[in-house]
Amino acid sequence: MAYPSKIDSQAIMNAALALLEREGEDALTLRRLGNEVGVTANALYRYFSSRDVLIAAAADAVAQRLYLAIEKGMAELPGDADSEARVRKLLRIYSHFAESNPILYRTFLSAKRAVASTLPHPRYHELLWPKVVSIIEPLTGADDAPAAAVTLWGLLHGIWSLRQADVLGGKKPSEIDDYAFDALILGMQTQAA
């Protein structure tokens, strides 16, 4: 077994996310993670004081991946992209991320807020909110952007949950996305007018 100083927090988190993707959240324990990185579970207490902290840290690492995907996707838009195109791109990035990473996304949603608040900064769960609001604000205005961001997240989480439950009523996921995104953007524009 390696000494804890021979592994770093990023290697530990990469192993945690790989274990999550392979076997799900129930498999993510300090003992299993220790086996993955070649240390005893006790050695991991240096990084995570409990399993709840480990889950919260994994959820925040997923939030970081989502945050970086949003940044990358927004950077791909032409400089003259209008606010509707930016919100539509955000919706597509978020939806694609959730669909491509269902187990990680479920963990992202499951972290206990009280535990997550004990993690060191930056905490990507907290950084996602202002990032999303800043993308929505040009379409809705500053006053409505927070409510629109909550509505956007509610819509995306709801669609993802329905997909996971396989209850889309025979509709293709792209049909549901297109309809929902069009309705959301139209509603944002109507509210802003």
Coordinates of C-alpha atoms in Angstrom, one line a residue:
M1 CA 0.0 0.0 0.0
A2 CA 1.2 3.5 -0.8
Y3 CA 1.6 6.2 1.8
P4 CA -1.0 9.0 1.5
S5 CA 1.8 11.5 0.6
K6 CA 2.4 9.5 -2.6
I7 CA -1.2 10.1 -3.9
D8 CA -2.8 13.4 -4.4
S9 CA -6.4 14.6 -4.0
Q10 CA -7.0 14.8 -7.7
A11 CA -5.9 11.2 -8.2
I12 CA -8.2 10.2 -5.3
M13 CA -11.1 12.1 -6.8
N14 CA -10.5 10.6 -10.3
A15 CA -10.6 7.2 -8.8
A16 CA -13.8 8.1 -6.8
L17 CA -15.5 9.3 -10.0
A18 CA -14.4 6.2 -11.9
L19 CA -15.7 3.9 -9.1
L20 CA -19.0 5.9 -9.1
E21 CA -19.4 5.5 -12.9
R22 CA -18.6 1.8 -12.8
E23 CA -20.6 0.7 -9.8
G24 CA -22.8 3.5 -8.5
E25 CA -23.0 5.6 -5.4
D26 CA -23.5 2.6 -3.0
A27 CA -20.0 1.4 -3.9
L28 CA -18.4 4.7 -3.1
T29 CA -17.0 4.1 0.4
L30 CA -13.7 5.0 2.0
R31 CA -12.7 1.4 2.1
R32 CA -13.5 0.7 -1.6
L33 CA -11.9 4.0 -2.6
G34 CA -8.8 3.1 -0.6
N35 CA -8.6 -0.2 -2.5
E36 CA -8.9 1.7 -5.8
V37 CA -5.9 4.0 -5.0
G38 CA -3.9 1.5 -3.0
V39 CA -4.1 2.9 0.5
T40 CA -6.0 2.0 3.6
A41 CA -9.4 3.6 4.3
N42 CA -7.8 5.3 7.3
A43 CA -5.3 7.1 5.1
L44 CA -8.3 8.7 3.2
Y45 CA -9.5 10.4 6.4
R46 CA -6.9 13.0 5.7
Y47 CA -9.0 14.0 2.7
F48 CA -12.5 13.0 3.8
S49 CA -13.7 12.9 7.4
S50 CA -16.7 10.7 6.5
R51 CA -18.5 9.0 3.6
D52 CA -20.9 11.9 3.5
V53 CA -18.0 14.2 2.9
L54 CA -16.6 11.9 0.2
I55 CA -20.0 11.9 -1.6
A56 CA -20.2 15.7 -1.3
A57 CA -16.7 16.1 -2.7
A58 CA -17.5 13.7 -5.6
A59 CA -20.7 15.7 -6.3
D60 CA -18.7 18.9 -6.3
A61 CA -16.2 17.3 -8.7
V62 CA -19.1 16.5 -11.0
A63 CA -20.3 20.1 -10.6
Q64 CA -16.8 21.2 -11.7
R65 CA -17.1 19.0 -14.9
L66 CA -20.5 20.5 -15.7
Y67 CA -19.2 24.0 -15.0
L68 CA -16.2 23.5 -17.3
A69 CA -18.5 22.0 -20.0
I70 CA -20.7 25.1 -19.8
E71 CA -17.6 27.4 -20.1
K72 CA -16.3 25.4 -23.1
G73 CA -19.7 25.4 -24.8
M74 CA -20.2 29.1 -24.3
A75 CA -16.8 29.8 -25.7
E76 CA -17.7 27.9 -28.9
L77 CA -20.5 30.3 -29.7
P78 CA -19.7 33.1 -32.1
G79 CA -19.0 36.4 -30.4
D80 CA -22.2 37.9 -31.8
A81 CA -24.5 35.1 -30.6
D82 CA -27.7 36.6 -29.2
S83 CA -29.1 35.9 -25.7
E84 CA -31.6 33.2 -27.0
A85 CA -28.8 31.3 -28.7
R86 CA -26.7 31.4 -25.5
V87 CA -29.6 30.1 -23.3
R88 CA -30.4 27.4 -25.9
K89 CA -26.7 26.3 -25.9
L90 CA -26.7 26.2 -22.1
L91 CA -29.8 24.0 -22.2
R92 CA -28.2 21.6 -24.7
I93 CA -24.9 21.4 -22.7
Y94 CA -26.7 20.7 -19.4
S95 CA -29.0 18.1 -21.0
H96 CA -26.2 16.4 -22.8
F97 CA -24.1 16.3 -19.6
A98 CA -26.9 14.7 -17.6
E99 CA -27.7 12.2 -20.3
S100 CA -24.0 11.2 -20.8
N101 CA -23.2 10.9 -17.1
P102 CA -26.4 9.6 -15.4
I103 CA -24.7 8.1 -12.4
L104 CA -22.4 11.1 -11.8
Y105 CA -25.4 13.4 -12.3
R106 CA -27.4 11.5 -9.8
T107 CA -24.6 12.0 -7.3
F108 CA -24.4 15.7 -8.2
L109 CA -28.0 16.0 -7.1
S110 CA -27.7 13.9 -4.0
A111 CA -25.0 15.8 -2.0
K112 CA -26.1 17.0 1.4
R113 CA -25.9 20.8 1.4
A114 CA -24.8 21.0 5.0
V115 CA -21.9 18.6 4.3
A116 CA -21.1 20.3 0.9
S117 CA -20.7 23.6 2.7
T118 CA -17.7 22.2 4.6
L119 CA -15.7 21.5 1.5
P120 CA -12.8 23.8 0.6
H121 CA -13.2 26.5 -2.0
P122 CA -13.8 26.8 -4.8
R123 CA -17.0 24.8 -4.5
Y124 CA -18.4 24.3 -8.0
H125 CA -21.9 23.7 -6.8
E126 CA -21.9 27.4 -5.7
L127 CA -20.1 28.6 -8.9
L128 CA -22.7 27.0 -11.2
W129 CA -25.5 29.3 -9.9
P130 CA -23.9 32.7 -10.9
K131 CA -22.7 31.1 -14.2
V132 CA -26.2 30.1 -15.2
V133 CA -27.8 33.4 -14.0
S134 CA -25.2 35.4 -16.1
I135 CA -26.1 33.4 -19.2
I136 CA -29.9 33.9 -18.7
E137 CA -29.8 37.5 -17.5
P138 CA -29.5 39.1 -21.0
L139 CA -32.6 37.3 -22.1
T140 CA -34.7 37.9 -19.0
G141 CA -33.3 41.0 -17.3
A142 CA -31.6 41.0 -13.9
D143 CA -34.7 40.9 -11.8
D144 CA -36.1 37.7 -13.4
A145 CA -32.8 35.9 -14.0
P146 CA -32.8 34.0 -10.7
A147 CA -36.4 32.7 -11.1
A148 CA -35.6 31.8 -14.7
A149 CA -32.5 29.9 -13.6
V150 CA -34.5 27.9 -11.0
T151 CA -37.2 27.2 -13.7
L152 CA -34.5 26.1 -16.2
W153 CA -33.0 23.7 -13.6
G154 CA -36.4 22.4 -12.6
L155 CA -37.2 21.7 -16.3
L156 CA -33.9 20.0 -17.0
H157 CA -33.9 17.9 -13.8
G158 CA -37.5 16.9 -14.5
I159 CA -36.8 15.8 -18.1
W160 CA -33.8 13.9 -16.9
S161 CA -35.8 12.2 -14.2
L162 CA -38.5 11.2 -16.7
R163 CA -35.8 9.8 -19.0
Q164 CA -34.3 7.8 -16.2
A165 CA -37.8 6.4 -15.4
D166 CA -38.3 5.7 -19.1
V167 CA -41.7 7.4 -19.1
L168 CA -41.5 9.8 -22.1
G169 CA -44.7 8.5 -23.6
G170 CA -43.0 7.1 -26.7
K171 CA -41.5 10.5 -27.6
K172 CA -37.8 10.7 -28.6
P173 CA -35.7 12.6 -26.1
S174 CA -34.8 15.2 -28.8
E175 CA -38.5 15.9 -29.4
I176 CA -39.1 16.5 -25.7
D177 CA -36.0 18.7 -25.4
D178 CA -36.9 20.8 -28.5
Y179 CA -40.4 21.4 -27.3
A180 CA -39.4 22.1 -23.7
F181 CA -36.6 24.4 -24.7
D182 CA -38.7 26.3 -27.1
A183 CA -41.5 26.8 -24.4
L184 CA -39.0 27.8 -21.8
I185 CA -37.2 30.4 -24.0
L186 CA -40.6 31.8 -25.2
G187 CA -41.7 32.1 -21.6
M188 CA -38.5 33.9 -20.6
Q189 CA -38.9 36.3 -23.5
T190 CA -42.6 36.9 -22.7
Q191 CA -41.9 37.6 -19.1
A192 CA -39.1 40.0 -20.0
A193 CA -41.3 41.9 -22.5

